[in-house]
Short mmCIF file of C-alpha atoms and ligand atoms in Angstrom, two decimals:
data_model
loop_
_atom_site.label_atom_id
_atom_site.label_comp_id
_atom_site.label_asym_id
_atom_site.label_seq_id
_atom_site.Cartn_x
_atom_site.Cartn_y
_atom_site.Cartn_z
CA UNK R 1 0.00 -0.19 0.15
CA UNK R 2 1.36 3.96 -0.67
CA UNK R 3 0.04 6.29 1.33
CA UNK R 4 2.36 9.29 0.21
CA UNK R 5 0.15 11.46 -1.42
CA UNK R 6 0.27 11.48 -5.43
CA UNK R 7 1.09 14.60 -7.91
CA UNK R 8 -2.58 15.65 -7.68
CA UNK R 9 -2.76 15.46 -4.25
CA UNK R 10 -4.50 12.47 -3.20
CA UNK R 11 -5.17 9.33 -1.18
CA UNK R 12 -6.60 7.15 -2.68
CA UNK R 13 -10.44 8.94 -2.49
CA UNK R 14 -9.33 11.59 -0.52
CA UNK R 15 -7.65 15.15 -1.22
CA UNK R 16 -7.51 17.48 -3.52
CA UNK R 17 -7.42 20.81 -3.71
CA UNK R 18 -10.83 22.65 -4.72
CA UNK R 19 -10.46 26.49 -4.19
CA UNK R 20 -11.77 29.15 -5.82
CA UNK R 21 -10.45 31.13 -8.63
CA UNK R 22 -8.56 33.64 -6.73
CA UNK R 23 -6.84 31.42 -4.87
CA UNK R 24 -5.09 29.32 -7.65
CA UNK R 25 -1.67 31.17 -8.13
CA UNK R 26 -0.88 30.57 -5.11
CA UNK R 27 -1.64 27.37 -5.22
CA UNK R 28 -0.69 26.25 -7.62
CA UNK R 29 2.75 28.37 -6.87
CA UNK R 30 3.05 26.44 -3.77
CA UNK R 31 2.57 23.30 -5.08
CA UNK R 32 4.73 23.55 -7.82
CA UNK R 33 7.62 24.71 -5.36
CA UNK R 34 6.94 23.89 -1.82
CA UNK R 35 9.24 19.75 -2.41
CA UNK R 36 12.06 21.90 -4.03
CA UNK R 37 12.19 25.25 -0.98
CA UNK R 38 11.74 22.22 2.05
CA UNK R 39 14.74 19.81 0.44
CA UNK R 40 17.04 23.11 -0.19
CA UNK R 41 20.04 22.97 1.74
CA UNK R 42 19.99 25.97 3.30
CA UNK R 43 16.28 25.67 4.81
CA UNK R 44 16.89 22.65 5.95
CA UNK R 45 19.69 24.19 7.70
CA UNK R 46 17.74 27.31 8.74
CA UNK R 47 14.55 24.84 9.07
CA UNK R 48 16.98 22.05 11.79
CA UNK R 49 18.86 25.05 13.40
CA UNK R 50 15.45 26.74 14.67
CA UNK R 51 13.78 22.88 15.82
CA UNK R 52 17.06 23.21 17.90
CA UNK R 53 17.77 26.23 19.30
CA UNK R 54 14.48 28.22 19.07
CA UNK R 55 11.65 25.01 19.65
CA UNK R 56 14.32 22.68 21.89
CA UNK R 57 14.47 20.52 20.21
CA UNK R 58 14.85 16.78 20.20
CA UNK R 59 11.96 16.56 22.70
CA UNK R 60 12.68 13.74 25.18
CA UNK R 61 11.38 10.40 24.62
CA UNK R 62 10.15 9.38 27.81
CA UNK R 63 9.66 5.60 28.79
CA UNK R 64 6.77 5.77 31.87
CA UNK R 65 7.62 3.17 34.08
CA UNK R 66 4.73 3.98 35.92
CA UNK R 67 2.15 3.77 33.74
CA UNK R 68 3.85 0.71 32.01
CA UNK R 69 3.15 -1.52 35.38
CA UNK R 70 0.13 -0.63 35.52
CA UNK R 71 -0.69 -0.89 31.45
CA UNK R 72 1.74 -3.93 31.58
CA UNK R 73 3.43 -3.41 28.76
CA UNK R 74 6.13 -0.59 27.44
CA UNK R 75 4.85 2.83 26.91
CA UNK R 76 7.64 5.50 26.01
CA UNK R 77 5.73 9.72 25.53
CA UNK R 78 6.85 11.87 23.04
CA UNK R 79 7.41 14.57 25.05
CA UNK R 80 6.32 17.69 22.59
CA UNK R 81 4.69 19.63 25.46
CA UNK R 82 8.17 20.71 26.50
CA UNK R 83 8.74 22.61 22.73
CA UNK R 84 8.19 25.97 23.28
CA UNK R 85 5.38 27.09 23.02
CA UNK R 86 3.74 24.04 24.57
CA UNK R 87 2.74 22.39 21.25
CA UNK R 88 3.67 20.75 18.12
CA UNK R 89 1.89 23.44 16.11
CA UNK R 90 5.33 25.15 16.15
CA UNK R 91 7.12 22.69 14.34
CA UNK R 92 4.98 23.38 11.56
CA UNK R 93 4.73 27.30 11.45
CA UNK R 94 9.08 27.66 11.52
CA UNK R 95 8.40 25.70 8.51
CA UNK R 96 6.14 27.17 6.88
CA UNK R 97 7.47 30.65 7.59
CA UNK R 98 10.72 29.95 6.22
CA UNK R 99 8.76 28.68 3.63
CA UNK R 100 6.70 32.29 3.60
CA UNK R 101 10.32 33.87 3.08
CA UNK R 102 11.11 32.56 0.18
CA UNK R 103 8.03 33.51 -1.30
CA UNK R 104 8.69 36.47 -1.06
CA UNK R 105 5.55 36.98 1.65
CA UNK R 106 5.38 39.66 3.56
CA UNK R 107 2.20 39.55 5.84
CA UNK R 108 1.08 36.10 7.37
CA UNK R 109 -3.18 35.19 8.06
CA UNK R 110 -3.61 31.58 10.09
CA UNK R 111 -6.99 30.46 11.38
CA UNK R 112 -7.27 28.92 15.40
CA UNK R 113 -9.28 27.10 18.00
CA UNK R 114 -8.13 27.11 21.60
CA UNK R 115 -5.67 29.81 19.60
CA UNK R 116 -1.98 27.00 19.86
CA UNK R 117 -1.89 27.36 16.42
CA UNK R 118 -2.10 30.90 16.57
CA UNK R 119 0.27 31.36 19.70
CA UNK R 120 2.89 29.49 17.62
CA UNK R 121 2.09 31.74 14.39
CA UNK R 122 2.01 34.76 16.19
CA UNK R 123 5.77 33.55 17.84
CA UNK R 124 7.72 33.32 14.20
CA UNK R 125 6.21 36.02 12.78
CA UNK R 126 7.56 38.61 16.29
CA UNK R 127 10.72 36.10 15.16
CA UNK R 128 10.89 36.90 11.82
CA UNK R 129 9.06 40.53 11.85
CA UNK R 130 6.43 39.63 9.54
CA UNK R 131 2.70 41.23 10.10
CA UNK R 132 0.26 38.50 11.24
CA UNK R 133 -3.18 38.49 11.61
CA UNK R 134 -5.38 35.79 13.10
CA UNK R 135 -8.01 34.58 12.42
CA UNK R 136 -10.17 33.21 15.44
CA UNK R 137 -14.44 32.39 16.32
CA UNK R 138 -15.90 34.76 18.87
CA UNK R 139 -17.27 31.71 21.37
CA UNK R 140 -13.05 31.09 20.77
CA UNK R 141 -12.16 34.07 21.52
CA UNK R 142 -14.17 34.98 24.75
CA UNK R 143 -13.49 31.09 25.96
CA UNK R 144 -9.72 31.24 25.23
CA UNK R 145 -8.68 34.83 26.57
CA UNK R 146 -5.10 33.97 28.16
CA UNK R 147 -3.92 33.14 24.27
CA UNK R 148 -5.49 35.85 23.19
CA UNK R 149 -3.62 38.12 25.14
CA UNK R 150 0.08 35.87 24.68
CA UNK R 151 -1.09 36.77 20.34
CA UNK R 152 -1.42 40.37 21.53
CA UNK R 153 1.47 40.35 23.12
CA UNK R 154 3.45 38.99 20.14
CA UNK R 155 2.25 41.90 17.61
CA UNK R 156 -0.92 39.66 16.72
CA UNK R 157 -4.06 41.04 15.71
CA UNK R 158 -6.91 38.59 16.72
CA UNK R 159 -10.10 39.44 14.17
CA UNK R 160 -13.32 37.82 15.32
CA UNK R 161 -15.43 35.63 13.26
CA UNK R 162 -18.88 35.95 13.48
CA UNK R 163 -20.45 33.82 11.38
CA UNK R 164 -21.41 30.33 12.06
CA UNK R 165 -20.68 29.08 15.35
CA UNK R 166 -18.44 31.38 16.14
CA UNK R 167 -15.96 28.81 15.89
CA UNK R 168 -12.23 26.91 14.18
CA UNK R 169 -13.95 26.09 10.61
CA UNK R 170 -15.53 29.37 10.77
CA UNK R 171 -12.69 31.45 11.35
CA UNK R 172 -10.55 29.05 8.86
CA UNK R 173 -13.64 30.36 6.31
CA UNK R 174 -12.68 33.69 6.80
CA UNK R 175 -8.94 33.49 6.98
CA UNK R 176 -9.80 31.95 3.11
CA UNK R 177 -11.22 35.56 2.72
CA UNK R 178 -8.85 37.27 3.75
CA UNK R 179 -6.31 35.50 1.79
CA UNK R 180 -8.29 35.98 -1.97
CA UNK R 181 -8.66 39.21 -1.01
CA UNK R 182 -4.69 40.08 -0.16
CA UNK R 183 -2.99 37.25 -2.57
CA UNK R 184 0.02 38.41 -3.00
CA UNK R 185 2.04 39.57 -0.44
CA UNK R 186 0.08 37.44 2.38
CA UNK R 187 0.95 34.19 3.32
CA UNK R 188 -2.21 31.55 4.79
CA UNK R 189 -0.20 29.17 7.41
CA UNK R 190 -2.95 26.42 7.82
CA UNK R 191 -2.47 25.04 11.26
CA UNK R 192 -2.77 21.10 10.68
CA UNK R 193 -3.21 17.86 7.94
CA UNK R 194 -6.17 19.98 6.03
CA UNK R 195 -7.07 22.72 3.45
CA UNK R 196 -6.16 22.30 0.15
CA UNK R 197 -3.14 20.65 -2.11
CA UNK R 198 -0.14 20.46 -0.95
CA UNK R 199 -0.91 21.56 2.75
CA UNK R 200 -1.68 18.69 4.33
CA UNK R 201 1.39 16.51 3.10
CA UNK R 202 2.92 19.95 3.38
CA UNK R 203 2.70 19.88 7.75
CA UNK R 204 2.33 15.85 7.36
CA UNK R 205 6.50 17.07 6.44
CA UNK R 206 7.09 19.96 8.76
CA UNK R 207 5.49 17.50 11.60
CA UNK R 208 7.44 14.37 9.86
CA UNK R 209 10.10 15.55 12.38
CA UNK R 210 8.31 13.77 15.36
CA UNK R 211 8.55 10.03 14.43
CA UNK R 212 11.88 10.57 12.82
CA UNK R 213 13.44 10.93 16.37
CA UNK R 214 10.74 8.92 17.78
CA UNK R 215 13.10 6.07 15.55
CA UNK R 216 16.25 6.84 16.87
CA UNK R 217 15.06 7.76 19.96
CA UNK R 218 13.14 4.39 20.53
CA UNK R 219 17.08 2.43 19.09
CA UNK R 220 18.68 4.42 22.05
CA UNK R 221 16.33 3.09 24.82
CA UNK R 222 16.09 -0.41 23.29
CA UNK R 223 18.36 -1.53 20.84
CA UNK R 224 14.87 -1.01 18.52
CA UNK R 225 13.48 1.50 16.00
CA UNK R 226 10.02 0.81 15.59
CA UNK R 227 7.47 0.17 18.34
CA UNK R 228 4.79 -1.75 17.95
CA UNK R 229 2.06 0.59 18.60
CA UNK R 230 2.20 4.45 17.90
CA UNK R 231 -1.21 6.28 19.84
CA UNK R 232 -1.85 9.84 19.09
CA UNK R 233 -4.75 11.96 19.40
CA UNK R 234 -6.91 13.47 15.57
CA UNK R 235 -8.25 16.54 16.02
CA UNK R 236 -7.45 17.99 12.05
CA UNK R 237 -3.94 15.29 12.72
CA UNK R 238 -0.71 17.36 11.87
CA UNK R 239 0.34 15.69 15.43
CA UNK R 240 -0.47 12.68 14.69
CA UNK R 241 0.90 12.74 10.62
CA UNK R 242 4.12 13.61 12.47
CA UNK R 243 4.09 10.76 15.04
CA UNK R 244 2.99 8.14 12.21
CA UNK R 245 5.27 9.85 8.76
CA UNK R 246 7.79 7.69 9.57
CA UNK R 247 6.42 4.62 10.18
CA UNK R 248 3.53 4.75 7.16
CA UNK R 249 5.00 2.08 5.37
CA UNK R 250 6.38 0.03 8.60
CA UNK R 251 3.35 -2.61 8.53
CA UNK R 252 4.64 -3.86 11.52
CA UNK R 253 4.26 -1.03 13.36
CA UNK R 254 0.43 -0.35 14.09
CA UNK R 255 -1.19 3.46 13.94
CA UNK R 256 -3.97 3.87 16.69
CA UNK R 257 -5.14 7.57 16.27
CA UNK R 258 -8.01 8.84 18.98
CA UNK R 259 -11.37 11.28 17.92
CA UNK R 260 -13.00 13.45 20.78
CA UNK R 261 -16.54 11.43 21.84
CA UNK R 262 -17.99 15.32 23.04
CA UNK R 263 -20.69 14.11 25.20
CA UNK R 264 -20.76 10.43 23.61
CA UNK R 265 -20.94 9.00 19.92
CA UNK R 266 -24.59 9.10 19.99
CA UNK R 267 -24.81 11.82 21.54
CA UNK R 268 -25.38 14.86 18.67
CA UNK R 269 -23.13 16.18 20.59
CA UNK R 270 -19.72 15.10 19.60
CA UNK R 271 -16.45 15.56 17.27
CA UNK R 272 -16.29 11.50 15.83
CA UNK R 273 -15.77 11.99 12.26
CA UNK R 274 -14.70 8.38 11.02
CA UNK R 275 -17.92 6.51 12.62
CA UNK R 276 -19.82 9.66 11.95
CA UNK R 277 -18.49 11.19 9.11
CA UNK R 278 -19.05 10.49 4.76
CA UNK R 279 -17.08 11.83 2.00
CA UNK R 280 -17.40 15.85 1.24
CA UNK R 281 -15.61 18.67 0.88
CA UNK R 282 -14.16 20.80 3.92
CA UNK R 283 -11.67 23.70 3.15
CA UNK R 284 -10.93 22.96 -0.30
CA UNK R 285 -9.95 18.95 0.29
CA UNK R 286 -12.40 16.18 -0.45
CA UNK R 287 -12.04 14.28 2.55
CA UNK R 288 -14.61 12.64 5.60
CA UNK R 289 -16.86 15.13 7.66
CA UNK R 290 -19.03 15.59 9.52
CA UNK R 291 -22.47 16.70 7.62
CA UNK R 292 -26.41 15.62 7.10
CA UNK R 293 -28.31 14.32 3.66
CA UNK R 294 -27.81 17.46 2.01
CA UNK R 295 -24.02 18.35 1.74
CA UNK R 296 -24.79 20.34 5.87
CA UNK R 297 -21.57 20.97 7.97
CA UNK R 298 -22.74 19.72 11.15
CA UNK R 299 -21.36 21.65 14.04
CA UNK R 300 -19.50 19.24 15.86
CA UNK R 301 -18.73 19.08 19.07
CA UNK R 302 -15.65 18.13 22.74
CA UNK R 303 -14.72 19.87 26.11
CA UNK R 304 -11.12 20.58 23.69
CA UNK R 305 -11.83 23.00 21.62
CA UNK R 306 -8.27 21.94 19.35
CA UNK R 307 -10.11 18.58 18.01
CA UNK R 308 -13.46 20.16 17.28
CA UNK R 309 -13.66 20.32 14.17
CA UNK R 310 -16.91 18.47 11.63
CA UNK R 311 -13.52 17.47 8.96
CA UNK R 312 -10.34 15.27 8.92
CA UNK R 313 -7.32 15.52 7.41
CA UNK R 314 -7.41 13.33 3.86
CA UNK R 315 -4.06 11.13 4.48
CA UNK R 316 -5.97 10.25 7.85
CA UNK R 317 -9.36 9.87 5.79
CA UNK R 318 -7.34 7.39 3.64
CA UNK R 319 -5.22 5.23 6.53
CA UNK R 320 -8.88 4.21 8.30
CA UNK R 321 -10.08 3.60 4.68
CA UNK R 322 -7.27 1.07 4.29
CA UNK R 323 -7.39 0.06 7.78
CA UNK R 324 -3.86 0.77 7.74
CA UNK R 325 -5.36 3.21 10.78
CA UNK R 326 -6.98 2.09 13.81
CA UNK R 327 -9.46 4.55 15.51
CA UNK R 328 -10.90 4.75 18.98
CA UNK R 329 -12.59 7.16 20.90
CA UNK R 330 -12.71 8.92 23.86
CA UNK R 331 -15.58 11.30 25.92
CA UNK R 332 -15.04 14.70 27.53
CA UNK R 333 -15.88 12.93 30.93
CA UNK R 334 -13.08 9.41 29.72
CA UNK R 335 -9.81 12.33 28.56
CA UNK R 336 -10.13 14.52 31.60
CA UNK R 337 -10.45 11.20 33.83
CA UNK R 338 -7.26 9.91 32.04
CA UNK R 339 -5.53 13.63 31.76
CA UNK R 340 -5.69 13.45 35.84
CA UNK R 341 -4.41 10.10 35.90
CA UNK R 342 -0.91 10.84 33.61
CA UNK R 343 -0.91 13.67 36.81
CA UNK R 344 -0.96 11.40 39.51
CA UNK R 345 1.13 9.03 38.00
CA UNK R 346 3.45 10.59 36.34
CA UNK R 347 3.68 14.61 37.18
CA UNK R 348 2.97 15.01 33.48
CA UNK R 349 -0.17 18.01 33.13
CA UNK R 350 -1.26 16.96 29.21
CA UNK R 351 -3.36 19.32 27.02
CA UNK R 352 -7.28 18.46 27.07
CA UNK R 353 -5.98 17.47 23.38
CA UNK R 354 -3.69 14.76 24.60
CA UNK R 355 -5.55 13.82 27.70
CA UNK R 356 -7.79 11.63 24.39
CA UNK R 357 -5.29 9.49 23.59
CA UNK R 358 -4.29 8.55 27.04
CA UNK R 359 -7.75 7.65 27.82
CA UNK R 360 -7.69 4.37 25.29
CA UNK R 361 -4.36 2.97 26.46
CA UNK R 362 -5.37 0.22 28.23
CA UNK R 363 -8.18 -0.95 25.10
CA UNK R 364 -5.46 -1.48 22.82
CA UNK R 365 -4.34 -4.95 23.21
CA UNK R 366 -0.19 -3.90 23.82
CA UNK R 367 1.40 -7.26 24.92
CA UNK R 368 4.16 -7.72 27.87
CA UNK R 369 6.53 -7.28 25.81
CA UNK R 370 5.46 -4.70 23.46
CA UNK R 371 6.25 -1.33 23.15
CA UNK R 372 3.59 1.11 22.29
CA UNK R 373 5.02 5.25 21.96
CA UNK R 374 2.22 8.32 22.62
CA UNK R 375 2.29 11.26 21.42
CA UNK R 376 2.36 13.64 24.24
CA UNK R 377 1.48 17.04 22.28
CA UNK R 378 0.93 19.82 24.35
CA UNK R 379 1.01 20.82 28.09
CA UNK R 380 -2.92 21.49 30.16
CA UNK R 381 -1.91 25.23 30.80
CA UNK R 382 -4.31 26.24 28.96
CA UNK R 383 -6.90 24.30 30.21
CA UNK R 384 -6.25 24.69 34.12
CA UNK R 385 -9.47 25.96 34.27
CA UNK R 386 -11.48 23.71 32.20
CA UNK R 387 -9.51 20.52 35.15
CA UNK R 388 -10.41 22.86 37.68
CA UNK R 389 -13.85 23.50 37.22
CA UNK R 390 -14.22 19.62 37.10
CA UNK R 391 -12.26 19.23 40.82
CA UNK R 392 -14.52 21.51 42.29
CA UNK R 393 -17.55 19.78 40.60
CA UNK R 394 -18.76 22.50 38.65
CA UNK R 395 -21.12 21.50 34.87
CA UNK R 396 -17.76 21.41 32.87
CA UNK R 397 -19.29 21.48 29.09
CA UNK R 398 -17.46 23.62 27.34
CA UNK R 399 -20.85 24.95 25.80
C1 PLP F 401 -3.99 21.52 18.08
C2 PLP F 401 -3.39 21.04 19.15
C3 PLP F 401 -4.54 18.38 18.68
C4 PLP F 401 -4.95 18.80 17.49
O1 PLP F 401 -4.69 19.19 16.54
P1 PLP F 401 -3.50 18.33 14.66
O2 PLP F 401 -3.58 19.37 14.36
O3 PLP F 401 -5.37 16.49 15.60
O4 PLP F 401 -2.78 17.46 15.55
C5 PLP F 401 -3.84 18.42 20.09
N1 PLP F 401 -3.18 18.07 20.05
C6 PLP F 401 -2.63 19.70 20.73
C7 PLP F 401 -1.39 19.63 21.68
C8 PLP F 401 -2.55 20.75 20.44
O5 PLP F 401 -2.51 22.02 20.03
#
């Protein structure tokens, strides 16, 4: 099986580039140039040096002995939570800002949900001295105040999206509208493996540093570079794509995706796209998408804003469809329980998104002699108010 993107931007039936006429020249240029720019020696040198000295890579691969004992298998944690700005998102924004500079762009736009991608984008814009506008749903602006403050302090303008449910999907629509109006000087930094070709492949390549490091780090720990399982939570799918990338063709490595079931898959308030989704087009690519029979997007729900998206990247749609990846889901409550458990057992407070991955580890069926790597995509600082409400026994549902 081949899991790499085709020339036209497809993974099996999924992907492609379904965009308005006005974006053709920008997208064409990206499609023609991204591989060449990214493989240039001076680009790689600058990218690798910023990942090392600015982001703090390589991120550690940590053997979680207490979790391992409890689950009766060998559990390693890939510590993306220790990156500068607190999650994996910075790997991609560093890569894309270097690309934007080589394309001669002077203005950056981005969309954000919980604000992690917005903060990572505002950070690299401050670093490189480029103008930055971040689109964010009006509701997300209200409930993610600390990240909004960070973006503003970093010099970004945060533009509210007033349409639809005023969350991530609507912020993405606004960012696309801006790009249509400013095609010459502006680059759009998409925050996950979604959007028209080449974004899913480009973002996966920038995030693939995660599995590149896993291979040599696991070899240092165990003498073998391949684990039996790699587990990651999935919103759009960028941390999962990065954690899977160098194992895609190694069929002995089982790939495990964990999506957000919200209040429960059948509750009507969920973001479990692989179960509830069908083939459709969203934000420029054909993928699995939560929609009604006549193609209206169904509003997703998860307590974690980073997983609250009605679609999934086309690579993951293909991995799921071809059964290369297994999919599990965790509800809001299971995720919060798992976050507290990880905190008490290993002294690590994970992001709410990441906590979903930890909630299903006992369902994977790993044997005592087997090895599992969990992608610890981000830290929980941004989610403290949700965790504290839970401790206080308050209603924690996000809306
Ligand atoms: C944004 C985010 C996610 C979800 O995005 P993916 O593209 O699916 O990785 C997961 N974990 C954390 C910590 C995030 O900030």
